[in-house]
Coordinates of C-alpha atoms and ligand atoms in Angstrom, one line a residue:
M1 CA 199.1 88.2 222.6
N2 CA 199.0 84.9 221.5
E3 CA 203.0 83.9 221.3
S4 CA 202.4 79.9 220.3
F5 CA 203.2 81.1 216.5
L6 CA 206.2 82.7 217.0
Q7 CA 207.7 80.2 220.0
A8 CA 207.1 77.7 217.3
C9 CA 209.2 79.5 215.0
R10 CA 211.8 79.2 217.7
G11 CA 211.5 76.0 218.2
E12 CA 210.0 76.4 221.6
R13 CA 207.1 74.5 223.1
A14 CA 204.3 76.2 222.9
S15 CA 200.5 75.4 224.7
H16 CA 199.3 73.7 221.4
T17 CA 200.6 73.8 217.4
P18 CA 200.1 76.8 216.0
V19 CA 198.2 77.2 212.6
W20 CA 197.5 79.5 209.8
M21 CA 196.7 78.8 206.3
M22 CA 198.1 80.1 203.1
R23 CA 195.9 82.4 201.0
Q24 CA 193.7 82.4 204.1
A25 CA 192.2 85.7 203.0
G26 CA 190.8 85.3 199.6
R27 CA 188.2 84.0 197.5
Y28 CA 186.8 81.2 199.4
L29 CA 185.6 83.6 201.8
P30 CA 182.0 85.0 200.5
E31 CA 183.4 88.4 202.9
Y32 CA 186.5 88.7 200.5
Q33 CA 184.2 88.0 197.3
K34 CA 182.0 90.7 198.5
V35 CA 185.0 93.5 199.0
R36 CA 186.3 92.1 195.2
G37 CA 183.2 93.1 193.7
T38 CA 183.4 96.5 194.4
I39 CA 187.1 96.8 193.3
P40 CA 189.6 95.2 191.2
F41 CA 192.2 93.3 192.7
L42 CA 195.3 95.5 192.0
E43 CA 193.4 98.3 193.4
L44 CA 192.6 96.4 196.4
C45 CA 196.5 96.1 197.1
K46 CA 196.6 99.7 197.1
R47 CA 194.4 100.6 199.3
P48 CA 195.0 99.8 203.2
E49 CA 192.0 100.4 204.8
L50 CA 190.5 97.6 203.1
C51 CA 193.6 95.2 202.8
V52 CA 193.1 95.6 206.9
E53 CA 189.9 94.6 206.3
V54 CA 190.4 91.7 204.2
T55 CA 193.5 90.5 206.2
L56 CA 191.2 90.5 209.2
Q57 CA 188.2 88.5 207.5
P58 CA 189.4 85.2 208.2
L59 CA 190.5 85.9 212.0
K60 CA 187.1 86.6 212.5
R61 CA 185.9 83.2 211.6
F62 CA 188.2 81.2 212.9
D63 CA 190.9 81.0 215.4
M64 CA 193.8 81.3 213.6
D65 CA 197.2 82.0 215.3
A66 CA 199.1 84.3 212.7
A67 CA 197.8 86.9 210.3
I68 CA 199.4 87.5 207.1
L69 CA 199.6 90.9 205.3
F70 CA 197.0 91.2 202.4
S71 CA 198.9 91.9 199.3
D72 CA 200.6 89.9 196.4
I73 CA 204.0 89.2 195.5
L74 CA 204.2 91.0 192.6
I75 CA 203.8 94.4 194.5
P76 CA 207.4 94.9 194.2
I77 CA 207.8 93.8 190.7
E78 CA 204.9 96.4 189.7
A79 CA 207.4 98.7 191.4
M80 CA 210.2 97.8 189.5
G81 CA 208.3 98.5 186.5
A82 CA 206.5 95.9 185.3
E83 CA 203.5 96.9 183.5
L84 CA 201.1 94.2 185.5
S85 CA 197.4 93.7 185.4
F86 CA 195.1 90.8 186.7
H87 CA 192.7 89.3 184.5
E88 CA 189.6 87.2 185.4
G89 CA 190.7 83.5 184.6
K90 CA 193.9 84.3 183.4
G91 CA 195.9 85.2 186.4
P92 CA 198.6 87.8 186.2
L93 CA 200.2 89.2 183.1
I94 CA 202.7 91.7 182.7
A95 CA 202.8 94.0 179.4
N96 CA 206.8 94.3 179.3
P97 CA 208.3 91.2 179.7
C98 CA 211.7 91.2 180.6
R99 CA 214.1 89.2 178.3
D100 CA 217.3 91.4 177.0
A101 CA 220.1 93.4 178.5
E102 CA 218.0 96.5 177.9
A103 CA 214.8 95.8 179.9
V104 CA 217.1 94.3 182.7
G105 CA 218.8 97.6 182.5
R106 CA 215.7 99.7 182.7
L107 CA 214.2 97.9 185.7
K108 CA 214.9 99.7 189.0
V109 CA 215.5 98.8 192.5
A110 CA 212.5 100.1 194.2
E111 CA 212.1 101.6 197.2
P112 CA 209.5 100.8 199.6
A113 CA 208.9 104.3 201.2
N114 CA 208.1 105.7 197.9
D115 CA 207.1 103.3 195.4
M116 CA 204.5 100.7 198.0
P117 CA 203.9 103.1 201.0
F118 CA 200.7 101.1 200.8
V119 CA 202.1 98.1 202.2
Q120 CA 203.8 99.8 205.3
E121 CA 200.8 101.6 206.1
T122 CA 198.8 98.6 206.2
I123 CA 200.8 96.9 208.3
R124 CA 200.9 99.8 210.9
L125 CA 197.3 99.7 210.7
L126 CA 196.9 95.7 211.3
R127 CA 199.0 96.1 214.0
R128 CA 196.7 98.5 216.3
E129 CA 194.2 95.8 215.7
L130 CA 195.6 91.9 216.0
D131 CA 196.0 89.7 218.9
V132 CA 197.9 87.2 216.8
P133 CA 201.7 88.0 215.1
L134 CA 201.6 89.7 211.7
I135 CA 203.7 87.5 209.0
G136 CA 205.1 89.7 206.2
F137 CA 205.9 88.4 202.7
A138 CA 207.6 88.7 199.4
G139 CA 208.1 86.3 196.6
A140 CA 211.6 84.7 196.3
P141 CA 214.0 85.9 193.3
F142 CA 213.5 82.8 191.0
T143 CA 209.9 83.2 191.3
C144 CA 209.4 86.8 190.8
A145 CA 212.3 86.3 187.8
T146 CA 209.6 83.9 186.1
Y147 CA 206.4 86.3 186.4
L148 CA 209.0 89.0 185.1
I149 CA 210.6 87.3 182.3
E150 CA 207.5 85.2 181.0
G151 CA 205.2 88.2 181.1
G152 CA 202.7 85.9 183.7
S153 CA 202.1 82.4 184.8
S154 CA 204.1 79.7 182.7
K155 CA 203.9 75.9 182.4
F156 CA 207.1 75.4 181.0
F157 CA 209.2 78.3 181.8
H158 CA 210.8 78.3 178.4
E159 CA 211.7 81.9 178.4
T160 CA 213.3 81.7 182.0
K161 CA 215.2 78.8 181.3
K162 CA 216.6 80.5 177.8
M163 CA 218.3 83.1 179.7
M164 CA 219.4 81.0 182.7
F165 CA 220.7 78.7 180.5
G166 CA 221.9 80.8 177.2
Q167 CA 222.6 84.3 179.4
P168 CA 223.4 83.2 182.6
G169 CA 225.1 86.5 183.6
L170 CA 222.3 88.5 182.2
F171 CA 219.8 86.3 184.1
H172 CA 222.4 86.9 187.6
R173 CA 221.9 90.5 187.0
L174 CA 218.3 90.6 186.7
M175 CA 218.5 88.5 189.9
D176 CA 220.6 90.9 191.6
K177 CA 218.0 93.5 190.8
I178 CA 215.0 91.6 192.2
S179 CA 216.6 90.3 195.8
E180 CA 217.5 94.0 196.3
T181 CA 214.1 94.8 195.7
V182 CA 213.0 91.9 198.1
I183 CA 215.6 92.8 200.9
R184 CA 214.4 96.6 201.1
S185 CA 210.2 95.2 200.5
L186 CA 211.2 93.0 203.6
R187 CA 212.8 95.1 205.8
A188 CA 210.3 98.0 205.5
Q189 CA 207.7 95.7 206.3
A190 CA 209.5 94.2 209.6
E191 CA 210.0 98.3 210.5
A192 CA 206.3 99.0 210.0
G193 CA 205.6 95.6 212.3
A194 CA 205.7 92.5 210.7
Q195 CA 206.8 89.7 213.4
A196 CA 207.8 87.1 210.7
L197 CA 208.9 87.2 207.4
Q198 CA 208.1 84.3 204.3
L199 CA 209.6 84.1 200.9
F200 CA 207.7 81.9 198.9
D201 CA 208.7 80.1 196.4
T202 CA 206.5 79.1 194.4
W203 CA 208.3 77.9 191.2
A204 CA 211.8 76.6 192.9
G205 CA 210.4 73.0 192.1
V206 CA 210.9 73.4 188.3
L207 CA 214.7 73.3 188.7
A208 CA 217.2 70.6 188.8
P209 CA 218.7 70.8 192.1
C210 CA 222.3 71.6 190.8
D211 CA 220.7 74.7 188.6
F212 CA 218.5 75.9 192.2
E213 CA 222.0 75.5 193.9
V214 CA 223.2 77.9 191.3
F215 CA 220.6 79.9 190.3
A216 CA 217.8 80.4 192.8
L217 CA 219.3 79.4 196.5
P218 CA 222.7 81.9 196.7
Y219 CA 219.7 84.6 196.5
V220 CA 217.5 83.2 199.2
Q221 CA 220.7 83.0 201.2
R222 CA 221.9 86.9 200.9
I223 CA 218.1 87.8 201.4
F224 CA 217.8 86.1 204.8
R225 CA 221.7 87.1 205.6
K226 CA 221.1 90.7 205.1
L227 CA 217.6 90.1 207.4
R228 CA 218.9 88.4 210.0
D229 CA 219.7 91.4 212.4
L230 CA 215.9 92.4 212.4
N231 CA 215.5 89.6 214.9
V232 CA 212.4 88.1 213.3
P233 CA 211.6 84.5 211.9
L234 CA 212.6 84.1 208.7
I235 CA 210.4 81.3 207.0
Y236 CA 211.3 79.6 203.4
F237 CA 208.6 77.9 201.7
A238 CA 209.7 76.2 198.4
N239 CA 206.8 74.7 196.4
N240 CA 207.6 70.9 195.5
G241 CA 211.0 71.4 197.1
A242 CA 211.2 67.5 198.1
T243 CA 214.1 67.1 195.9
L244 CA 215.6 70.6 197.6
I245 CA 215.1 69.8 201.2
D246 CA 218.7 69.4 201.7
L247 CA 219.5 72.6 199.9
S248 CA 216.6 75.0 201.5
A249 CA 218.4 73.8 204.7
Q250 CA 220.9 76.1 203.8
S251 CA 218.9 78.8 203.0
G252 CA 219.4 80.7 206.5
A253 CA 215.8 80.4 207.2
H254 CA 214.5 79.5 210.9
V255 CA 211.8 77.7 209.6
L256 CA 211.1 76.0 206.2
G257 CA 207.7 75.5 204.7
L258 CA 206.8 72.1 203.7
D259 CA 204.5 71.2 200.6
W260 CA 202.2 68.4 201.4
R261 CA 203.9 66.0 198.8
M262 CA 206.7 65.3 201.7
D263 CA 206.8 63.5 204.7
I264 CA 206.5 65.5 207.1
G265 CA 208.6 63.5 209.8
D266 CA 211.2 62.8 207.0
A267 CA 211.9 66.4 206.4
A268 CA 211.8 67.3 210.1
R269 CA 214.6 64.5 210.5
R270 CA 216.8 65.7 207.5
I271 CA 217.0 69.6 208.6
G272 CA 217.8 69.3 212.3
R273 CA 217.1 72.4 214.1
L274 CA 214.8 74.2 211.8
A275 CA 211.2 74.6 212.6
V276 CA 208.8 72.9 210.1
Q277 CA 205.7 74.7 208.7
G278 CA 202.7 72.4 206.7
N279 CA 201.7 70.5 205.2
L280 CA 198.6 69.2 204.7
D281 CA 197.1 68.7 201.2
P282 CA 194.8 72.0 200.6
L283 CA 192.3 69.3 198.9
A284 CA 192.2 67.4 202.5
L285 CA 189.8 69.9 203.7
F286 CA 187.3 68.6 201.1
L287 CA 187.2 65.4 203.4
P288 CA 184.3 64.0 205.8
P289 CA 185.4 65.4 209.2
D290 CA 186.2 62.2 210.6
E291 CA 188.4 61.3 208.2
L292 CA 190.3 65.3 207.9
K293 CA 190.5 64.7 211.8
E294 CA 192.4 61.5 211.4
R295 CA 194.9 62.7 208.9
I296 CA 195.4 66.4 210.9
G297 CA 196.1 63.9 213.8
R298 CA 198.4 61.8 211.6
L299 CA 200.4 64.7 210.5
L300 CA 200.7 66.6 213.7
N301 CA 202.0 63.0 215.3
G302 CA 204.4 62.7 212.3
A303 CA 206.0 66.6 213.2
R304 CA 205.9 65.8 216.8
D305 CA 209.8 65.4 217.1
A306 CA 210.6 68.8 215.0
C307 CA 212.2 71.6 216.2
G308 CA 208.6 73.5 216.2
H309 CA 206.0 73.1 214.2
I310 CA 203.6 75.5 212.9
F311 CA 200.7 73.7 211.1
N312 CA 199.7 75.0 207.5
L313 CA 198.5 73.5 204.0
G314 CA 201.2 72.3 201.6
H315 CA 199.8 75.4 199.4
G316 CA 197.4 77.9 199.4
I317 CA 193.7 77.1 200.1
H318 CA 191.4 76.4 197.1
Q319 CA 188.4 78.8 195.8
Q320 CA 185.8 76.3 196.6
T321 CA 186.8 75.1 199.9
P322 CA 183.7 75.4 202.3
P323 CA 184.9 77.9 205.2
E324 CA 183.1 75.3 207.7
Q325 CA 186.0 72.9 206.5
V326 CA 188.1 75.5 207.1
R327 CA 186.9 76.1 210.9
L328 CA 187.1 72.6 211.7
A329 CA 190.9 71.9 210.6
V330 CA 191.5 74.7 212.9
E331 CA 189.6 73.4 215.7
F332 CA 191.1 69.8 215.0
V333 CA 194.6 71.1 215.3
H334 CA 194.2 73.0 218.4
E335 CA 192.3 69.9 220.2
L336 CA 194.7 67.4 219.1
S337 CA 197.8 69.2 220.1
A338 CA 196.8 70.7 223.7
R339 CA 199.4 70.3 226.1
Ligands
CP3_401 O1 196.1 85.2 202.3 C1 197.5 85.2 201.8 O2 198.0 84.1 202.1 C2 197.6 86.8 201.9 C3 197.6 87.1 200.7 C4 198.5 86.6 199.4 C5 197.9 86.5 198.2 N1 199.3 86.4 197.0 C6 196.4 87.4 197.9 C7 196.2 86.9 196.4 C8 199.6 86.1 199.2 C9 200.7 85.8 200.3 C10 199.8 86.0 197.7 C11 201.0 85.7 197.2 C12 201.1 85.0 196.0 N2 200.7 86.1 194.8 C13 201.9 83.7 195.4 C14 203.2 82.8 196.3 C15 202.2 82.3 196.8 C16 201.8 81.0 196.1 O3 200.2 80.9 196.1 O4 202.3 80.1 195.6 C17 201.9 83.8 194.1 C18 202.5 82.9 192.6 C19 201.1 85.2 193.6 C20 201.0 85.6 192.2 C21 199.3 85.4 192.1 N3 198.8 86.6 192.7 C22 198.6 84.7 191.3 C23 199.3 83.6 190.4 C24 197.3 84.8 191.6 C25 196.3 84.3 191.1 C26 195.4 84.9 190.0 C27 194.1 84.3 189.6 O5 193.5 84.8 189.0 O6 193.9 83.4 190.1 C28 197.1 86.4 192.4 C29 195.8 87.2 192.6 C30 195.9 86.9 194.6 N4 196.9 87.1 195.0 C31 194.7 86.7 195.0 C32 194.8 86.8 196.2 C33 193.5 86.6 197.1 C34 193.2 86.5 194.2 C35 192.8 87.8 193.5 C36 191.4 87.8 193.3 O7 190.7 88.0 194.4 O8 190.7 87.7 192.0

């Protein structure tokens, strides 16, 4: 078993800097497109043997140091009662957005064993195949709430902020239900064999720090507090989170994921004992190889004093990324960080 990822999460020195990439299984891989050609995305997420195949696709091509479960942050949201669908080019849509007390009341706290057993089954199957650690994940409550309230992706988060500012009590009730679902989902994933857990807070960066502190962070803290006993590394990724970094350091995570807008060395100095994960601009994968290598070298150097560094992108891989560039990036990380 290649332990470099788990060692870096714990702040231990590994033989090289471990690397994995957000959205490493996905549409930039022709073999993923081939599977997707036969089945809609949401159905794919519910078929363990296909989720296993797709999770393993990047690991067959590249020397990644961790695998991430193939699923979606909206799976538990659907299990709560959201009428979820995905449309080509439009992203996720929820037909019954949750905008009033009745709608919040109707949502249920999901029960993983009954409502999403395919996730745990995928994890059990994957653990038999993998020789690198498997990362489980969920959406952070605020990010999940935006999808539930807006009914899909959003630009200005008008409905979310309307509820947050206008009916804070209702917003907190919604966050309570989501958080309980996330706790149960992540616990079930760890019990099925996930060896690290990441919370994706894709939209945290649209909040002012004062609102993040009141409406989002306490729920992240609750989730990590309730999962501490699992003894697996807990990773918090707040996208566009430079202005939230000092607060994020109080989340209870062992590892902070960083987007590319932040200098990794500055971030590492500010967060002290926590490990860092990140943070190459995903578009840097389009650079000529020598410039890509130079940039990866600078990033590794910037993170040299961090209490553990896991190399990653600052957000998910773009669909047009040439797989060959991903292979080169992984090789450069390993070569330049070998100790
Ligand atoms: O490889 C991995 O990283 C693991 C799998 C994974 C997916 N989604 C697969 C996926 C993970 C960890 C996610 C998380 C996720 N899902 C997030 C948080 C991370 C982030 O990117 O900020 C969010 C916000 C979602 C919600 C979601 N799911 C969106 C906005 C979309 C894109 C819709 C579109 O049409 O572009 C998805 C779909 C999705 N999730 C795809 C994949 C591979 C593409 C689906 C397809 O095949 O068409």
